[in-house]
Coordinates of C-alpha atoms in Angstrom, one line a residue:
Chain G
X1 CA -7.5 41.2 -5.1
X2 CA -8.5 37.8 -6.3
X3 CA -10.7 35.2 -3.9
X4 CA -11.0 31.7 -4.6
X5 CA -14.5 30.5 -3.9
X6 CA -14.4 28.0 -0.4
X7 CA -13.8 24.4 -0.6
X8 CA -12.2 24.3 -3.5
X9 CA -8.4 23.7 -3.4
X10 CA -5.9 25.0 -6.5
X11 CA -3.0 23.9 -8.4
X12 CA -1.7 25.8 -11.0
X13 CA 0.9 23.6 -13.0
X14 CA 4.3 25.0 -13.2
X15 CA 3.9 25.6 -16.9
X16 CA 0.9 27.4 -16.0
X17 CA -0.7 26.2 -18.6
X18 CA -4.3 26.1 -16.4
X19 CA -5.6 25.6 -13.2
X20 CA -6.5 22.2 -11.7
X21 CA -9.1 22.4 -8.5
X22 CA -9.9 20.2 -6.3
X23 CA -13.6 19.9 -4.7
X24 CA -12.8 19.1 -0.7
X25 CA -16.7 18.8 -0.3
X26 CA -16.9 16.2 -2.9
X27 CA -13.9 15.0 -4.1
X28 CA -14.2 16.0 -8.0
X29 CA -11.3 17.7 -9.5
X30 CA -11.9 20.1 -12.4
X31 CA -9.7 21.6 -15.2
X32 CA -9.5 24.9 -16.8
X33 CA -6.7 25.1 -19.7
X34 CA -5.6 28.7 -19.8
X35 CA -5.0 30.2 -23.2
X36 CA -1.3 31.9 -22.5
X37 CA -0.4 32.3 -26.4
X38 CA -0.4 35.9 -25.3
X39 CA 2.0 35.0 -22.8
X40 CA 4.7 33.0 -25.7
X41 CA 7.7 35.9 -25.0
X42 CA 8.2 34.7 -21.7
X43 CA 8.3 31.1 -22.4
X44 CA 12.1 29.2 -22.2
X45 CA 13.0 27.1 -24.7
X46 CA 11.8 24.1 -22.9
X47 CA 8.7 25.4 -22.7
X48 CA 8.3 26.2 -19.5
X49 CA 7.1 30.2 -18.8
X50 CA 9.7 32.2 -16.9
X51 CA 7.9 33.4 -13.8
X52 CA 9.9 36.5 -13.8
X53 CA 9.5 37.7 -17.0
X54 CA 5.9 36.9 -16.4
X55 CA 5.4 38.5 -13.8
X56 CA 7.2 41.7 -15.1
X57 CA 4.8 41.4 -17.9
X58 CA 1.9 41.0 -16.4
X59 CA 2.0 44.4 -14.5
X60 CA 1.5 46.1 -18.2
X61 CA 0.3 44.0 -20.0
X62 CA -2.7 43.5 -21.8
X63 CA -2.7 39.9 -21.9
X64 CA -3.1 40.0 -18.0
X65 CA -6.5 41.1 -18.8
X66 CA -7.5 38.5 -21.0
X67 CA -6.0 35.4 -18.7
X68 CA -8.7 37.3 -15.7
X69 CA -11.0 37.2 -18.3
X70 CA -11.2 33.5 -18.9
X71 CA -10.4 33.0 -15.2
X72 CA -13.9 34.8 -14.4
X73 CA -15.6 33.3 -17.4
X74 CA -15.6 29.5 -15.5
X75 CA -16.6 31.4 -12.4
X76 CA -14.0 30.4 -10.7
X77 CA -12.2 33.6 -9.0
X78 CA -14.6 36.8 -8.5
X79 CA -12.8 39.9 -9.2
X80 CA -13.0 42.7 -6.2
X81 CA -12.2 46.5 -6.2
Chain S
X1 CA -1.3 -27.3 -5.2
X2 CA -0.8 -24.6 -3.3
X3 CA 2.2 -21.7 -4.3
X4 CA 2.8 -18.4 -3.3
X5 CA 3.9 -15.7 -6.0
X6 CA 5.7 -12.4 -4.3
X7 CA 5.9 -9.7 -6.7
X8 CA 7.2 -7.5 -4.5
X9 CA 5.0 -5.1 -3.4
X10 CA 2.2 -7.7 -3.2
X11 CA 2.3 -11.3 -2.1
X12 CA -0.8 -14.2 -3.8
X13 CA -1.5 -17.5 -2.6
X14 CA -2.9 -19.0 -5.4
X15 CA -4.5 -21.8 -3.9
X16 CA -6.0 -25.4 -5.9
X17 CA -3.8 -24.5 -8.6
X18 CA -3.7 -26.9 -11.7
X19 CA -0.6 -28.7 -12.3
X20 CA -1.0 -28.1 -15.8
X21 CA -0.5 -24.5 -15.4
X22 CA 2.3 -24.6 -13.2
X23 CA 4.8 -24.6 -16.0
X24 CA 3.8 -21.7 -17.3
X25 CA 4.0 -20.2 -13.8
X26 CA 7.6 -21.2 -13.3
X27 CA 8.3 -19.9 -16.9
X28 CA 7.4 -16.4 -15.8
X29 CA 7.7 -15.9 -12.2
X30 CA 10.5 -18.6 -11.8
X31 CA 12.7 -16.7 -8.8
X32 CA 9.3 -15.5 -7.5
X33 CA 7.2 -18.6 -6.5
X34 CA 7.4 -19.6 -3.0
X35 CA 9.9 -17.2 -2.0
X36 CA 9.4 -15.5 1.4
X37 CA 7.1 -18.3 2.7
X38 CA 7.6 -16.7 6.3
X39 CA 6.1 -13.2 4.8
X40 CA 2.5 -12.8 5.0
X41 CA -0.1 -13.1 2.4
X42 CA -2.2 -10.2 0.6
X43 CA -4.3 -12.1 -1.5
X44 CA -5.9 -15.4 -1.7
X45 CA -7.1 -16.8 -4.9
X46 CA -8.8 -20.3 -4.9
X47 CA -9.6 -22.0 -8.3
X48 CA -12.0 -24.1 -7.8
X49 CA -14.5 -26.6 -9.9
X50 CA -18.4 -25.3 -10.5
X51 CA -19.6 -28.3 -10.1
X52 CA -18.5 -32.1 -10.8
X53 CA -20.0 -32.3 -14.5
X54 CA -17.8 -29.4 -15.5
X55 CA -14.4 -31.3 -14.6
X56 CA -14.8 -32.8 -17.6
X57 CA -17.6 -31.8 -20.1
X58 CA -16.5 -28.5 -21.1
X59 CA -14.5 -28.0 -18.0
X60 CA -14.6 -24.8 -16.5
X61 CA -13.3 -23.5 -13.0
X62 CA -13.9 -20.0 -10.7
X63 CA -11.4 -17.7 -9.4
X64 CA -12.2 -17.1 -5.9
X65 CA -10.7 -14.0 -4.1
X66 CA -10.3 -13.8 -0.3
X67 CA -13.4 -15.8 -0.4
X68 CA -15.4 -13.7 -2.5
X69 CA -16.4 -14.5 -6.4
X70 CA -16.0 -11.5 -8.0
X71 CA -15.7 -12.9 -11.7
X72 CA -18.0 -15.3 -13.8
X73 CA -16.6 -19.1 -14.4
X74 CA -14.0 -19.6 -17.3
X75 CA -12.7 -22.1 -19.3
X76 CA -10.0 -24.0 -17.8
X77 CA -7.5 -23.3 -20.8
X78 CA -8.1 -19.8 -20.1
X79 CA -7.1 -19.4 -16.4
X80 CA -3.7 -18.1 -16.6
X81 CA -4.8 -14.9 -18.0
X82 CA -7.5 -15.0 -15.7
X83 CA -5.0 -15.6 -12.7
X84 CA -3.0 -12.5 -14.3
X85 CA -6.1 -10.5 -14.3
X86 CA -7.5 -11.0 -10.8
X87 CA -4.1 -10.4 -9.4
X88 CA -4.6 -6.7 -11.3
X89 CA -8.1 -6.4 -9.9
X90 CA -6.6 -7.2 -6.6
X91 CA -4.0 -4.7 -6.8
X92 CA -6.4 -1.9 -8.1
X93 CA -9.5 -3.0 -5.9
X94 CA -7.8 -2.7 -2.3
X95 CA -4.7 -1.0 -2.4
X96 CA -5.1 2.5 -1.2
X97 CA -1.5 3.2 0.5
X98 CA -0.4 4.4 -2.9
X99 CA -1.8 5.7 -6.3
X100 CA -2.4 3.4 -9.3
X101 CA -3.0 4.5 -12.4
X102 CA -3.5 2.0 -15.7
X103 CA -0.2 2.8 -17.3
X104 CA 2.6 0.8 -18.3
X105 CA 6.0 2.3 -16.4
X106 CA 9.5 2.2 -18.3
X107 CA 13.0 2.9 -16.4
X108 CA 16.0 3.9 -17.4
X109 CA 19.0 5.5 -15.6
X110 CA 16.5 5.8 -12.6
X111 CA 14.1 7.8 -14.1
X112 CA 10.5 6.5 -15.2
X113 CA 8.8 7.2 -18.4
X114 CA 4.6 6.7 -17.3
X115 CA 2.6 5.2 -20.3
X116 CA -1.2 5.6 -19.7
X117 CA -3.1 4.4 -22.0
X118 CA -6.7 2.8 -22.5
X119 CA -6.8 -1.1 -23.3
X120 CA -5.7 -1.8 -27.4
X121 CA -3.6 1.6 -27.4
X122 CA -0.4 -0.5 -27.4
X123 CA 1.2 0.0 -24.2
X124 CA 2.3 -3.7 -23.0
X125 CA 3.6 -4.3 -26.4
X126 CA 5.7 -1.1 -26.3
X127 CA 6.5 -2.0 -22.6
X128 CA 7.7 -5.3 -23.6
X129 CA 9.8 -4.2 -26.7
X130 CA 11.8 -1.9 -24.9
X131 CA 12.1 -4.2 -22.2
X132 CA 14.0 -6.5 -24.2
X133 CA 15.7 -4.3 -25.5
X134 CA 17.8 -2.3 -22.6
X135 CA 15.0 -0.6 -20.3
X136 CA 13.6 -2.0 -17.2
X137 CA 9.8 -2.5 -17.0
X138 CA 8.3 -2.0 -13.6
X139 CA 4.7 -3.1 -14.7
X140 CA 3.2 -3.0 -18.3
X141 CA -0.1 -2.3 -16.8
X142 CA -0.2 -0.2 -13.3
X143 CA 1.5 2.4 -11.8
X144 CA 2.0 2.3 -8.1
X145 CA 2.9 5.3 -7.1
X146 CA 3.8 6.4 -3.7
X147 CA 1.8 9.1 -1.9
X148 CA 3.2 12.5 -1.8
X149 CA 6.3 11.3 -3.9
X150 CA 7.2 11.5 -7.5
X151 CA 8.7 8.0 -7.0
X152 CA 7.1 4.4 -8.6
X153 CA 7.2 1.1 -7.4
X154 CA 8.5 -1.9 -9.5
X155 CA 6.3 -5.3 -9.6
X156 CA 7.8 -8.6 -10.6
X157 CA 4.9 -9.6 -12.9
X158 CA 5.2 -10.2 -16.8
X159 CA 4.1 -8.2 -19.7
X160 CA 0.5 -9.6 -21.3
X161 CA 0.2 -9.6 -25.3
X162 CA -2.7 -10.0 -27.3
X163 CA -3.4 -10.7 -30.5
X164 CA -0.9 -9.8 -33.6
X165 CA 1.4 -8.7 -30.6
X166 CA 2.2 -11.8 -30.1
X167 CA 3.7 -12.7 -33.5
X168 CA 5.4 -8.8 -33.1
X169 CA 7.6 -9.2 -30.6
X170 CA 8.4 -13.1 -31.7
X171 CA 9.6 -11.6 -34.8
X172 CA 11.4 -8.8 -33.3
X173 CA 12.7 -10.6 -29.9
X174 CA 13.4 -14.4 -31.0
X175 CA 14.5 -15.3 -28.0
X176 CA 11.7 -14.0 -26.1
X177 CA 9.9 -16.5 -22.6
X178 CA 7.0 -16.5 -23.5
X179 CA 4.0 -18.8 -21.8
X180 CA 1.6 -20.8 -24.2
X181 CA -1.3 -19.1 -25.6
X182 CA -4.7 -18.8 -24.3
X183 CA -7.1 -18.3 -26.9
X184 CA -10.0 -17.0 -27.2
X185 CA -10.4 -14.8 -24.3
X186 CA -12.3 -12.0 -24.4
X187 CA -9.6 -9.9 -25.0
X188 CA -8.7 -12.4 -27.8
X189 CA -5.2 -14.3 -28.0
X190 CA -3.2 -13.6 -25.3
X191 CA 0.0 -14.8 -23.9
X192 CA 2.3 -13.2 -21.4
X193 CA 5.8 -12.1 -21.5
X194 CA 8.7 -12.4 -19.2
X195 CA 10.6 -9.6 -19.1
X196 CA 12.9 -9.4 -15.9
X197 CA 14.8 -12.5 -13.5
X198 CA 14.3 -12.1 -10.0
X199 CA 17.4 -11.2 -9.5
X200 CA 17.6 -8.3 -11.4
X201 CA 14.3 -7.3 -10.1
X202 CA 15.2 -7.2 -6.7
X203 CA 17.9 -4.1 -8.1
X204 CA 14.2 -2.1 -9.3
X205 CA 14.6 0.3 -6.7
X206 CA 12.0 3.3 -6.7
X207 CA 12.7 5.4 -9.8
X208 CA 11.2 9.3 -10.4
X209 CA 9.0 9.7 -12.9
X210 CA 10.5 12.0 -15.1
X211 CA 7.7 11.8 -18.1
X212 CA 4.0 10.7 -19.1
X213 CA 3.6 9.7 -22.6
X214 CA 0.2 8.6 -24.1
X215 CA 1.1 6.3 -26.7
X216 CA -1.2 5.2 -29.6
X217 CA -0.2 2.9 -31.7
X218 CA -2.0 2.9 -35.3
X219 CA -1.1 0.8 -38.6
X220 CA 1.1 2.6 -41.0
X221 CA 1.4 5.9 -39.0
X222 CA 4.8 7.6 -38.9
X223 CA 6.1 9.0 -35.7
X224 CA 4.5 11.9 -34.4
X225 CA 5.4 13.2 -30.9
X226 CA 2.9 16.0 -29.6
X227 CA 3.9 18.1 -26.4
X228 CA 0.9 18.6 -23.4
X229 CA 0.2 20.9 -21.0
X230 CA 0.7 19.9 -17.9
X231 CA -2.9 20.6 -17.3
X232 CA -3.8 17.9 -19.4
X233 CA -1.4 16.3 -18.3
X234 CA -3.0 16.1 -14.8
X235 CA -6.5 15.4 -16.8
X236 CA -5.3 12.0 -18.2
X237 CA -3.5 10.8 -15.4
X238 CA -6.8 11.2 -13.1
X239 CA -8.4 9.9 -16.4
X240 CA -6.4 6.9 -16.2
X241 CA -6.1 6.3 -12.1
X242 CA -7.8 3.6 -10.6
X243 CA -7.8 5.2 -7.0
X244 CA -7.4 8.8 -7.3
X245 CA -11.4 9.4 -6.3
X246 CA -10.9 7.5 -3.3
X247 CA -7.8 8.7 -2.1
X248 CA -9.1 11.8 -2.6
X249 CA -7.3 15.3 -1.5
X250 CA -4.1 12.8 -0.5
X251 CA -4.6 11.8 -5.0
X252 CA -4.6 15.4 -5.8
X253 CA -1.4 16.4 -4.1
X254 CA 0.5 13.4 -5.1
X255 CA -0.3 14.3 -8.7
X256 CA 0.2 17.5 -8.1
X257 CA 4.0 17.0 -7.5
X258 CA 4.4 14.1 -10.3
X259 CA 2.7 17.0 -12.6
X260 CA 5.2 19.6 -11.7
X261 CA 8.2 17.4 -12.2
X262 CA 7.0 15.5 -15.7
X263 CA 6.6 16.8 -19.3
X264 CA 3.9 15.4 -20.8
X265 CA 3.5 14.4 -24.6
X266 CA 1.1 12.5 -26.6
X267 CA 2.7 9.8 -29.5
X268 CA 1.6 8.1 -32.7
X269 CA 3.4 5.5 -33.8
X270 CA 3.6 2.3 -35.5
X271 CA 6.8 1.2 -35.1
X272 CA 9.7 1.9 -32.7
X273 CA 12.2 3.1 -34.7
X274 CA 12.7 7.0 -33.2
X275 CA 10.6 6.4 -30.7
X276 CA 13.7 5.1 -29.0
X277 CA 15.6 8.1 -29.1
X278 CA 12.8 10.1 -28.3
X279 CA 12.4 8.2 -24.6
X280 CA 16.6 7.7 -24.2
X281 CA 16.4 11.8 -24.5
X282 CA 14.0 12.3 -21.9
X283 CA 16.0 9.7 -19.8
X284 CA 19.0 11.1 -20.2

């Protein structure tokens, strides 16, 4: 399970190329620019990623792990068991 | 004298204006000046004398806004850029019913190519070639989008050159209206551009913003078109937003939609040949 830490609102861009948040306590917006090369198979033409073939991917693959990785490296989600 | 300029979204009384400047006026808002006189009025702007030495040693004047004096004293050869500029720092200062971002906004088939870009990047001089040349330009310098839409408003207002850009676009558009120079602003040479009548400006309905692209224009460069993330995307458009901080959460989810619906790219250039079929493609 992933939580998002309060007060802060996401967006993750339809490319999903990161993850914009948005501070409701302050107003500041941050950026964290995934690195989804490992991701490239599922990408269409246009360069958009195609959430099914993502997703289908994700469940074994090892890329998953490294996209949670950077996610947790900006402290930004906290990983639960 | 006293006229009123309706660009559209925004109405000016420019009040104590010099005859002298009022051909220039007419030459680029001709269709615009005085129309709607029963409409009210967003902005005031006064141009008034410092003092009575300065009529005529070294004459200088103020721009007074809604009573306030936001900007130092200026040359009186220099107040129509001045007049162009307040009316931006009205726009940008008060208007929080929509978001601005500094960005020149291109339209074609009624979709709108965003050009956000940092002052001497090249943005008003692309925005005014392609307006002569078969686009519509809904502003060469801010954005005015509407909240929670992937829509942009169109101003009646003209382009602003400076410098060799002025001598560019004679060359390339001969039969360009253009107002008489004001040199030696701080900006350097600058003289504005008209790009649209009123009449077909009053057909610039809301167009979708279909793309962002940061332009840079560089001497000698060929063409080189570079793809963004949408995530950066989002970066330079809050980068380049006058208002997004004080809109706040209201900002965010309006970019958020014009993100999901734009592809972003970043272009060198130095002249506009490709460049045009690159923006008819994304148009199209």
């Amino acid at each position: 399970m992933i939580t998002m830490n309060h007060g802060i609102e996401c967006h993750i861009p339809l490319d999903l190329s990161g993850i914009v948040a948005f501070s409701t306590s302050d107003l500041s917006t941050s950026f964290i620019q995934f690195d989804l090369s490992d991701f490239s198979a599922c990408r269409s033409q246009d360069g958009q990623l195609d959430l099914e073939k993502f997703s289908q991917n994700c469940k074994n693959f090892a890329g998953l792990d490294k996209l949670k990785k950077q996610l947790m490296a900006h402290e930004f989600l906290i990983w639960q068991q | 004298m006293n006229l009123v300029i309706d660009i559209g979204v925004y109405r000016f009384c420019i009040q104590g204006c010099p005859s002298a400047l009022y051909p220039d006026l007419k030459k680029l808002y001709s269709g615009s000046i005085d129309l709607h006189l029963d409409k009210p009025i967003d902005f005031y702007l006064s141009v008034k004398h410092t003092s009575f030495i300065r009529r005529f040693i070294k004459p200088q004047v103020c721009l007074d806004i809604d009573q306030q004096r936001p900007f130092n004293p200026i040359k009186k050869t220099l107040l129509l850029p001045s007049l162009e500029w307040g009316m931006n720092w009205c726009i940008a200062s008060f208007d929080s019913t929509r978001l601005l971002i500094h960005s020149s906004v291109l339209v074609k088939n009624g979709k709108a190519i965003l050009f956000p870009a940092a002052p001497g990047s090249g943005k008003s001089t692309l925005a005014t070639y392609f307006g002569l040349n078969g686009w519509k330009v809904y502003s060469d310098e801010m954005a005015i989008i509407n909240l929670h839409k992937n829509t942009v408003k169109a101003i009646h207002r003209p382009a602003s050159l400076k410098e060799s850009s002025i001598d560019v676009i004679k060359a390339l558009v001969p039969d360009v209206v253009m107002s008489s120079v004001a040199k030696g602003t701080h900006k350097g040479d600058i003289a504005h551009v008209k790009l649209s009548s009123r009449e077909s400006f009053d057909g610039f309905d809301d167009a979708v913003i279909c793309a962002v692209v940061l332009p840079k224009y560089q001497v000698g460069a060929e063409l080189v078109i570079t793809p963004l993330s949408q995530t950066a995307g989002f970066s330079r458009l809050v980068h380049h937003s006058f208002n997004y901080t004080l809109l706040g959460k209201v900002g965010f989810d309006t970019l958020k939609t014009v993100t999901d619906n734009s592809q972003f790219f970043s272009v060198s250039y130095s002249s506009y040949t490709g460049l045009d079929t690159f923006l008819d493609e994304l148009v199209s």
